[in-house]
Coordinates of C-alpha atoms in Angstrom, one line a residue:
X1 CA -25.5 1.4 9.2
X2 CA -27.7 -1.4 9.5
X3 CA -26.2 -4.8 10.9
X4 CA -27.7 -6.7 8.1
X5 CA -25.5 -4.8 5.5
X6 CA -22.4 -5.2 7.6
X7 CA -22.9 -9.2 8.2
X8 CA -24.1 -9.5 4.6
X9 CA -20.8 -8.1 3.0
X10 CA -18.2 -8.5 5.7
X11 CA -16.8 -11.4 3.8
X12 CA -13.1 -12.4 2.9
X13 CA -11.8 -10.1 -0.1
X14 CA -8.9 -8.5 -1.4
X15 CA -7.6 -5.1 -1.0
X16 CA -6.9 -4.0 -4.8
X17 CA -3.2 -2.5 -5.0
X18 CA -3.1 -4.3 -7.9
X19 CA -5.6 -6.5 -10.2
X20 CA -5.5 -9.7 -10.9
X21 CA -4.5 -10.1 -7.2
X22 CA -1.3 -12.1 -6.4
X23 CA -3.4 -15.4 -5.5
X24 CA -4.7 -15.1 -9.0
X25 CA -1.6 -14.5 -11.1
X26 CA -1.0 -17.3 -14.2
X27 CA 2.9 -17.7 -13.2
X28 CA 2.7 -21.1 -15.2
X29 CA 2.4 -18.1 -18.8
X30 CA 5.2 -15.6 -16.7
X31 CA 8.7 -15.6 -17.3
X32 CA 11.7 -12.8 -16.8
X33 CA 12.3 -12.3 -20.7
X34 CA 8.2 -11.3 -20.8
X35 CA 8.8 -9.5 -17.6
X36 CA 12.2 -7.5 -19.7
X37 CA 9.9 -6.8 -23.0
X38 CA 7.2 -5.1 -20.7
X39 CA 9.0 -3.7 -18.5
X40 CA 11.1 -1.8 -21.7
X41 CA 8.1 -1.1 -23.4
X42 CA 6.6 0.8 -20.3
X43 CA 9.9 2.5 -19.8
X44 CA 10.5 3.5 -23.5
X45 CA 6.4 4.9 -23.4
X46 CA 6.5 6.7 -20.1
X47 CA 10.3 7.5 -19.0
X48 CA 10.2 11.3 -20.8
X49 CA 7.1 12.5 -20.0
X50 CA 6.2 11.2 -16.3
X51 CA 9.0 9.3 -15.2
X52 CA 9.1 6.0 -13.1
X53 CA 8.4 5.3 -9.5
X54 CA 10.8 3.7 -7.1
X55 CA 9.6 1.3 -4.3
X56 CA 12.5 0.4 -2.0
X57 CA 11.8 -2.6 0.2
X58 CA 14.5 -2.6 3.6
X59 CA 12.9 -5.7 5.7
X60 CA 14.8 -5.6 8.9
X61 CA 13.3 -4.8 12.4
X62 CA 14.6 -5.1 15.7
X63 CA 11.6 -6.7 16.9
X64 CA 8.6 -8.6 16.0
X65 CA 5.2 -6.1 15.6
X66 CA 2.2 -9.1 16.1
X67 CA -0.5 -7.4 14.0
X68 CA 1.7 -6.7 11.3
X69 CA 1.6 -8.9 7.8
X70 CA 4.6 -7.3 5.9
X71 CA 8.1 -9.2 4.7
X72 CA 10.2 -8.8 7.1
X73 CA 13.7 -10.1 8.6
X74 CA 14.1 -9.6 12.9
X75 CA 17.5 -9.3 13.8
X76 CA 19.4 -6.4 16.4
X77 CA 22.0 -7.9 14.2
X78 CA 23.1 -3.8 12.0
X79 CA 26.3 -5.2 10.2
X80 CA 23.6 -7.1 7.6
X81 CA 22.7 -3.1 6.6
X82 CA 25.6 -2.7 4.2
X83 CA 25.7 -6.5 2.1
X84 CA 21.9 -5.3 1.8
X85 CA 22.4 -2.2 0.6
X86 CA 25.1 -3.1 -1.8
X87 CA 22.5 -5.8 -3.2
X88 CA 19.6 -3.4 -3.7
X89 CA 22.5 -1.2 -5.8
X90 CA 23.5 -4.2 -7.8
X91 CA 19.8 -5.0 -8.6
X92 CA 19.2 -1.4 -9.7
X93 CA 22.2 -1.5 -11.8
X94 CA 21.2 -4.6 -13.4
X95 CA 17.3 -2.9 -14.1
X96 CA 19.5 0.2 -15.6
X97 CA 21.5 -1.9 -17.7
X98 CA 18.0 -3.1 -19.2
X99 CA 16.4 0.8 -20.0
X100 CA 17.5 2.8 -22.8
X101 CA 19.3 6.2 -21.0
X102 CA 19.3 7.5 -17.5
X103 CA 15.7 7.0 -15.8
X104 CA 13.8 9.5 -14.7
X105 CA 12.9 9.3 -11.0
X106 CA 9.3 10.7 -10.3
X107 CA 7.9 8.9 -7.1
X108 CA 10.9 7.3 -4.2
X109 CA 9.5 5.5 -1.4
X110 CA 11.2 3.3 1.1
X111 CA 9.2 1.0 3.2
X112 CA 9.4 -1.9 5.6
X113 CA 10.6 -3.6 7.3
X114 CA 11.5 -0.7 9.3
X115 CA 13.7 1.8 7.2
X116 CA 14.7 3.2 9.8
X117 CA 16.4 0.6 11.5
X118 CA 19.3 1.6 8.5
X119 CA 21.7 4.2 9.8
X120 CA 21.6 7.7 8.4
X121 CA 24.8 7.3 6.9
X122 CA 23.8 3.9 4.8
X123 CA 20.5 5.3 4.1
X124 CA 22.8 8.4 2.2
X125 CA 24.6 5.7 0.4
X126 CA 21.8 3.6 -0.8
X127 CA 20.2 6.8 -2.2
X128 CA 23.2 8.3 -3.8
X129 CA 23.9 5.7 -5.4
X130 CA 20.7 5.0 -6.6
X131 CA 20.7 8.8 -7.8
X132 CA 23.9 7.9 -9.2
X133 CA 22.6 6.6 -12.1
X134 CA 19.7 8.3 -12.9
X135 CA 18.2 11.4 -12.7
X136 CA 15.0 13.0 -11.0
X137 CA 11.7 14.2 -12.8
X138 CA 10.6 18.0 -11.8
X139 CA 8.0 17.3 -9.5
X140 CA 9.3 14.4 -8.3
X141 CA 8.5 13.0 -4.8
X142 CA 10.7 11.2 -2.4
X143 CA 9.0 9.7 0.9
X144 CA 9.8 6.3 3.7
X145 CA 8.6 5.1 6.4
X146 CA 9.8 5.7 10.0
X147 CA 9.5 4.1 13.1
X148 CA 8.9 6.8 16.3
X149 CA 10.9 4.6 18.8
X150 CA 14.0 4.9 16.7
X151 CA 13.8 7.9 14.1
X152 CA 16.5 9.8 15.1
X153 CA 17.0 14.0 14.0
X154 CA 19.9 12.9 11.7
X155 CA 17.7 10.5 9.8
X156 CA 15.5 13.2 9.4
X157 CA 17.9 15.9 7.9
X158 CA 19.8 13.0 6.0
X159 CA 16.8 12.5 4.3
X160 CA 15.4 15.7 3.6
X161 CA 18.6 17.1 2.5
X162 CA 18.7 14.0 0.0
X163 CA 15.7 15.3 -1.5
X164 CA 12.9 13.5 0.7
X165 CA 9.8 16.0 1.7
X166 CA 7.0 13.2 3.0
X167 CA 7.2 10.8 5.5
X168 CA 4.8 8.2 6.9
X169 CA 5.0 7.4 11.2
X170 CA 3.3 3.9 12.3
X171 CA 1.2 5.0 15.1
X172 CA -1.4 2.0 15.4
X173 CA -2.8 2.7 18.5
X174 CA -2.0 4.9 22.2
X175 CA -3.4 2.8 24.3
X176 CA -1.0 0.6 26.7
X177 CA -3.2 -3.3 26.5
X178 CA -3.7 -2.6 22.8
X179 CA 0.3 -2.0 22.4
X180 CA 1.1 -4.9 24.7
X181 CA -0.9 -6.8 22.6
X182 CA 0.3 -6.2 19.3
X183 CA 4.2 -5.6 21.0
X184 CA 4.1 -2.3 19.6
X185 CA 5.2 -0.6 23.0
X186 CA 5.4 3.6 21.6
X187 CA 4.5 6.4 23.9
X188 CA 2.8 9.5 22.5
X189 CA 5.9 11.4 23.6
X190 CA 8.5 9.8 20.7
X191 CA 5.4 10.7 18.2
X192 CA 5.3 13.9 19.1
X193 CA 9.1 14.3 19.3
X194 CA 9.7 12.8 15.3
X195 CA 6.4 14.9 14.4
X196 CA 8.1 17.9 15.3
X197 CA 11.2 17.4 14.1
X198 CA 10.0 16.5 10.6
X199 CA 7.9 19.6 10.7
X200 CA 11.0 22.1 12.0
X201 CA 13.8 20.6 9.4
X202 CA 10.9 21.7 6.8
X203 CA 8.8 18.1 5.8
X204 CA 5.6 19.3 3.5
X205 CA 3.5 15.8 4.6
X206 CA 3.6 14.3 7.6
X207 CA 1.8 11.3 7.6
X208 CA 0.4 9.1 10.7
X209 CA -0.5 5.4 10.1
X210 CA -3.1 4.4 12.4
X211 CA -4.8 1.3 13.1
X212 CA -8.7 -0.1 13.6
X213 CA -9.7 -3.8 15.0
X214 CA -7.1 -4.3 16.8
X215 CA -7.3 -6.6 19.7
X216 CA -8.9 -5.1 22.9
X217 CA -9.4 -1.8 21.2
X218 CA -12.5 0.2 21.9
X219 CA -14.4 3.2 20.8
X220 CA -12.9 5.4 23.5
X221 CA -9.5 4.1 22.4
X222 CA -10.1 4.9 19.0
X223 CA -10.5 8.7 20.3
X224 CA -8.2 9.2 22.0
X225 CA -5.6 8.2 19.4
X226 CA -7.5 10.3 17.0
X227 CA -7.2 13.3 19.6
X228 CA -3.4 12.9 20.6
X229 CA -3.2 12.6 16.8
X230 CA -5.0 15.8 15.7
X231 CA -2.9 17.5 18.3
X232 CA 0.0 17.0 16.4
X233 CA -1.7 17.8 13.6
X234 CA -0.3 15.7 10.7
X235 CA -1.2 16.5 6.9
X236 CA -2.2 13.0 6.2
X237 CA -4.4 10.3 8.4
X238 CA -4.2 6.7 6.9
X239 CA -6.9 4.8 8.8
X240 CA -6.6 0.5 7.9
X241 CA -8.7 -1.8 9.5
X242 CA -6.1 -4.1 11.3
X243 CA -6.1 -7.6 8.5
X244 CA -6.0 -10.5 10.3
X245 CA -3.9 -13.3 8.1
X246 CA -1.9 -15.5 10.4
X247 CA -2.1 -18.2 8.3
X248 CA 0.4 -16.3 5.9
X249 CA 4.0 -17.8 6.3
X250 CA 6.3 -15.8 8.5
X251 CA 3.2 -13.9 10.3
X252 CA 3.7 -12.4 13.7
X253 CA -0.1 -12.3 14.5
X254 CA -0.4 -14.7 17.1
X255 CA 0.4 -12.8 20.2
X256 CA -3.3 -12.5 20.9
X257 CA -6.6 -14.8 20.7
X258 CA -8.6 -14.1 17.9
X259 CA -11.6 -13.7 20.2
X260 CA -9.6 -10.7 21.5
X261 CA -10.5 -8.9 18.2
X262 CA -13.4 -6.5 17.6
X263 CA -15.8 -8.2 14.7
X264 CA -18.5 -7.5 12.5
X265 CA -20.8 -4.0 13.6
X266 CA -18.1 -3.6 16.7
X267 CA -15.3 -3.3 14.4
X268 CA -17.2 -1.5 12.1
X269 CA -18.2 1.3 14.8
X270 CA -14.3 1.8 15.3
X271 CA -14.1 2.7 12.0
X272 CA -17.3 5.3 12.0
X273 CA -16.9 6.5 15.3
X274 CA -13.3 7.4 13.8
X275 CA -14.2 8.6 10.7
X276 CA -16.9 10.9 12.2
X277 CA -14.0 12.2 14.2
X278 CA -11.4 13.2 11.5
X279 CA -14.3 14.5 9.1
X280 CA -15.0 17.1 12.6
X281 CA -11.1 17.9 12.7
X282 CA -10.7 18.8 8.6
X283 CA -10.0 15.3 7.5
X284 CA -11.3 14.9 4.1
X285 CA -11.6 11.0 2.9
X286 CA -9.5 9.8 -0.2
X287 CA -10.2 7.1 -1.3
X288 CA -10.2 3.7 1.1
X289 CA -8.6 4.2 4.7
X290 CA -7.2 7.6 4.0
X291 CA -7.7 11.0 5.1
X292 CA -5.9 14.0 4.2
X293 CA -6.3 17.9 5.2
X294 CA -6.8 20.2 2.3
X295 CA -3.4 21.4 1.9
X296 CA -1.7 18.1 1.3
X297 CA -1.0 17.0 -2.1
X298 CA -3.3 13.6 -2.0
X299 CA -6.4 15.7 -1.2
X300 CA -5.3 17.9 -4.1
X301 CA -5.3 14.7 -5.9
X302 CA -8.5 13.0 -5.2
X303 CA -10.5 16.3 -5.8
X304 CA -9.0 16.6 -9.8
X305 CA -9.3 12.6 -10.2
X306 CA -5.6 12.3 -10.7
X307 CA -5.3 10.2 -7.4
X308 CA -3.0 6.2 -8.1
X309 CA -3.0 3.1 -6.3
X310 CA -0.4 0.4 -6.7
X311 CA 1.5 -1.4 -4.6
X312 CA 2.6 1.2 -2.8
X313 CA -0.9 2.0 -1.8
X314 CA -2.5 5.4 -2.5
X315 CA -0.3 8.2 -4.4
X316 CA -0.6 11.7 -5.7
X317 CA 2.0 10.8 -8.2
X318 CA 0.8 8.2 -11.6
X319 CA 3.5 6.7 -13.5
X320 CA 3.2 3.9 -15.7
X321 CA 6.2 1.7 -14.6
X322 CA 7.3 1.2 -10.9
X323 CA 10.3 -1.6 -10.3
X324 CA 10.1 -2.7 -6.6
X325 CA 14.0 -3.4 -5.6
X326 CA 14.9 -5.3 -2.3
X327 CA 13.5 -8.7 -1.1
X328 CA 10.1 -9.7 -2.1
X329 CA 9.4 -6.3 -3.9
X330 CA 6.7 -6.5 -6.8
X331 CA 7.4 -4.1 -10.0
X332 CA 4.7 -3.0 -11.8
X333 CA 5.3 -2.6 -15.9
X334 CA 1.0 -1.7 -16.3
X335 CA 0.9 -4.9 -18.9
X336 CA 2.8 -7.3 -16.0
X337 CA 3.7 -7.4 -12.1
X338 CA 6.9 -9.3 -10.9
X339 CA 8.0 -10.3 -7.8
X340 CA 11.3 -10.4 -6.4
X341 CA 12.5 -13.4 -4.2
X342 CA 10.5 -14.0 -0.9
X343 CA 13.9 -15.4 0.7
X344 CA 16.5 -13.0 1.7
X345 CA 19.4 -15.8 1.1
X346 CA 17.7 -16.9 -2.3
X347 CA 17.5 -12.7 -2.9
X348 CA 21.2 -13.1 -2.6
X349 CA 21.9 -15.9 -4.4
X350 CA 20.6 -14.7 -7.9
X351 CA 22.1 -11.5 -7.8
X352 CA 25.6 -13.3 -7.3
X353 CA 24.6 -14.6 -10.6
X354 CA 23.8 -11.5 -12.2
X355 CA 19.9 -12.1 -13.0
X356 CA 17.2 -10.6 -11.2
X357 CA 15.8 -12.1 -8.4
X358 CA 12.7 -11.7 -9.4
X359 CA 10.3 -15.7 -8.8
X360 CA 7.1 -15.1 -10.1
X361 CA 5.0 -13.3 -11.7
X362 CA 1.5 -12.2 -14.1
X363 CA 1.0 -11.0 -17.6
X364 CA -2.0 -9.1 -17.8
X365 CA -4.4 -9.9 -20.6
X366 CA -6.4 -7.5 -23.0
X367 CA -9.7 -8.9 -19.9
X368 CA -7.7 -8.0 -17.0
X369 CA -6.3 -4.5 -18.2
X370 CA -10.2 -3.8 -18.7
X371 CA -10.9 -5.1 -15.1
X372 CA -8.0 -3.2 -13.7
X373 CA -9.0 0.2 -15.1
X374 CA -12.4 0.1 -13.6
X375 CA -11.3 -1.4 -10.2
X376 CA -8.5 1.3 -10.1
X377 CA -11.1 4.1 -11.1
X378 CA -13.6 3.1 -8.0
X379 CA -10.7 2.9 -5.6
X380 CA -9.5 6.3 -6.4
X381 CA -12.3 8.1 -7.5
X382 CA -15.4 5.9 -6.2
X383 CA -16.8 5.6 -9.9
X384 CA -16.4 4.2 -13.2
X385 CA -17.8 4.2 -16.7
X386 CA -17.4 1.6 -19.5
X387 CA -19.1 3.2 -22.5
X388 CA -16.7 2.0 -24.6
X389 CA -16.8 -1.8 -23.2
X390 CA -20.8 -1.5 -22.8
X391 CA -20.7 -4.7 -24.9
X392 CA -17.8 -6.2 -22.3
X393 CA -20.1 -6.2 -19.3
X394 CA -23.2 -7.1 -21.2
X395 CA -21.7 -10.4 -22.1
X396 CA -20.7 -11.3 -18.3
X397 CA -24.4 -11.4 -16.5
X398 CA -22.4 -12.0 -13.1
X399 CA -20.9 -8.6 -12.7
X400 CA -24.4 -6.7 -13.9
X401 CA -26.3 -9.3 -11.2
X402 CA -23.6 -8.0 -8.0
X403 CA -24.4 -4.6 -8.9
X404 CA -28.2 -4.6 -9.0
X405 CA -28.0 -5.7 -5.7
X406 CA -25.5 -3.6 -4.7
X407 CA -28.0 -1.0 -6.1
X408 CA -31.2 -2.2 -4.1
X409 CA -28.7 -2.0 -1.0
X410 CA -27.7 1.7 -1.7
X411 CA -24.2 1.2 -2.1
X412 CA -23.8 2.4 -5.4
X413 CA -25.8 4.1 -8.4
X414 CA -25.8 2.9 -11.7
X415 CA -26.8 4.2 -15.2
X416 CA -26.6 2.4 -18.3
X417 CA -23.0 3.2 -18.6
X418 CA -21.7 4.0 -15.7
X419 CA -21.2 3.8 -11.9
X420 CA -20.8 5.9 -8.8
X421 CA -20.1 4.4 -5.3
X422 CA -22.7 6.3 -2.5
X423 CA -21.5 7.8 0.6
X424 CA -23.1 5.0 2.7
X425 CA -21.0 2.5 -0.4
X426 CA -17.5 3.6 0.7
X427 CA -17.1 1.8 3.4
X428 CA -17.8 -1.4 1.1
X429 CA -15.6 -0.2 -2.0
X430 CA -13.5 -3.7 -1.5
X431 CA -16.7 -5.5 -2.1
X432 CA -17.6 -3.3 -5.0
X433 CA -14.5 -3.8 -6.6
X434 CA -15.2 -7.6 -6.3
X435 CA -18.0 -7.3 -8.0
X436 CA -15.8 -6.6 -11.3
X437 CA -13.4 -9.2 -10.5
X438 CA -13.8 -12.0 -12.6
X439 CA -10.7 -14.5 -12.0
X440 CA -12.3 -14.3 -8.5
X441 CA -15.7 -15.3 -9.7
X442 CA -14.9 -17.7 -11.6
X443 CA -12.5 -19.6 -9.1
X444 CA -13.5 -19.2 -5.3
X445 CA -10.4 -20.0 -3.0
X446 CA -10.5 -23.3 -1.6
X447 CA -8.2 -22.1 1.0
X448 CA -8.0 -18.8 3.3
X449 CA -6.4 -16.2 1.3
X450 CA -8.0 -12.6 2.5
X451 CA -8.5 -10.7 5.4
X452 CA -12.2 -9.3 6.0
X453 CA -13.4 -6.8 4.0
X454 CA -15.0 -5.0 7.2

């Protein structure tokens, strides 16, 4: 890949779980009665015949992680598991209370945080009683996120005899200076051990998360994480490159000098040298930063175009309406998003009250849910088509004059209705995507917002 290409298009952008991005939301036009009317309608369209999706968001970690950007509460403090948990309940309640009849659970994920750092026993109550009050779709799928160092067996069989089958371990990165860096200290043995757990007590996808651009980390580090990780042979590989945001509030990433990080074509080697690697072991590539062996359900996916995004990231499950429950979760009703309170004591505070802590939000107009369908279709499927809009696009000169040039670069073809990202245009489908994205267009940030798209 020539460096021109990289330099030219490694510029600050979004990475698309959801359009219009959360810097772009109109939360002056939101409020929680539009949020209740979408959120029903979604629920009354969708709840029968695919169900809802569940995002669970448990913040707490026993320690700091400096490359990671996620809401999160550190504390060795495990008495603040159960007021939690009886929070997230009470907010689930209060949603049920708002839907017509028992939902319908299709997709159950909890993520981090560090779910893990929950004991197996309040894990068991948080989904029981969150099962307690609705029911569960046929194919449904329940998955969470678990930490290596401190994944016990019992969480494991707690979990899968609650119904769970997938679950995602944080990797990031074997080598000892990249772990010190990023105080992610994890040695390939307690990988190895939760691996194999997960895969004896009977766990259809096993997932590793790994890492590239992290500071200090080279090409030979990136293979030999890629070849302890084969060994273990997980069903899924998701490959991010490392975002560096330290200017968010409440961001660990500044245990390390930014000149520590790989940039531009070195970072971008990481990422082909790896990819080149995993393609070699099996790995088939779905969709942005995520590899999957044939067998798993996400490949399956990809290859009949029924593959999701939202702000879960990549799913093999669509459903219309997700509610995101726990502190600073974002629901998803399709017509609007919704975010719960950022603050765990302000999370607190309005479920004493009885509302829900949601504190900002979007409603999606008739232009965005035409932007989000096409950005949606090109980061699951690497094409689009707008037929149907043709007049749409010709009427906005600045999205047809991005993708001739993204055509005379070779990242994507086009036809008069249509558009397919190339193989060499996958590794810029964030930048293709932008192309589409007109609140971005129209109003550049001032102030930094994204991480690099490279």
């Amino acid at each position: 890949m020539k460096n021109s290409i990289v330099q030219k298009y490694n510029v600050p952008g979004p990475r698309y779980t959801s359009y219009p991005t959360v810097p772009y939301w109109e939360e002056e036009f939101f409020t929680a009665s539009g949020w209740i009317e979408t959120l029903q309608k979604a629920y009354d369209d969708s709840n029968e015949t695919e169900g809802i999706s569940l995002y669970i968001h448990l913040p707490f970690c026993e320690s700091m992680c400096t490359f990671c950007g996620c809401n999160k509460r550190i504390t060795r403090r495990h008495e603040v598991e159960e007021p939690y948990i009886s929070a997230v309940l009470k907010e689930w309640a209060l949603y049920c209370g708002l839907l017509n009849g028992r939902p319908r659970i299709k997709e159950l994920h909890l993520g981090g945080g560090t779910p893990t750092f929950f004991s197996p026993d309040n894990l068991e109550k948080l989904i029981k009683g969150i099962l307690a009050l609705a029911d569960t779709a046929p194919d449904y799928e329940f998955s969470f996120e678990g930490h290596p160092n401190n994944t016990t067996r019992a969480h494991l069989q707690k979990l899968y005899d609650l119904g769970f089958r997938r679950v995602s371990f944080g990797v990031q990165d074997y080598n000892e200076k990249v772990q010190i860096a990023i105080n992610r200290i994890q040695p390939f043995h307690n990988v190895a051990k939760v691996t194999f757990w997960a895969k004896e007590i009977g766990y259809n996808s096993i997932s590793h998360d790994l890492i590239f651009g992290l500071p200090f980390q080279t090409v030979g580090n990136i293979t030999d994480t890629i070849e302890k990780t084969k060994s273990l042979n997980p069903d899924r590989i998701s490959f991010y490159s490392y975002a560096h945001v330290p200017w968010i509030k409440g961001n660990g990433q500044r245990g390390f000098d930014e000149s520590n990080l790989p940039k531009d074509e070195e970072k971008r080697m990481l990422y082909e040298e790896g990819k080149k690697l995993l393609a070699g072991k099996g790995y088939y590539e779905i969709g942005m930063d995520h590899f999957a062996l044939p067998s798993d359900s996400m490949y399956k996916a990809f290859t009949n175009n029924t593959l999701h995004r939202n702000f879960m990231g990549y799913s093999a499950s669509k459903t219309q309406l997700m509610i995101g429950l726990g502190v600073s979760s974002i629901s998803d009703s399709w017509y609007s998003f919704a975010q719960n309170e950022k603050n765990l004591e302000a999370y607190y505070r309005k479920l004493e009250e009885n509302m829900l802590p949601v504190f900002r939000g979007h409603l999606l107009t008739d232009e965005d849910l035409i932007i989000r369908r096409h950005i949606l279709n090109l980061m699951c499927c690497f094409t689009t088509s707008w037929r149907e809009e043709n007049t749409f696009f010709n009427e906005l000169p600045e999205v047809l004059e991005s993708l001739t040039e993204m055509e005379q670069d070779g990242l994507i073809e086009v036809t008069a209705y249509s558009l397919t990202v190339t193989e060499r245009g996958k590794a810029f489908v964030r930048n293709i995507c932008m192309a589409f994205d007109l609140r971005l267009k129209r109003k550049a940030p001032d102030t930094k917002l994204f991480s690099m798209t490279i």
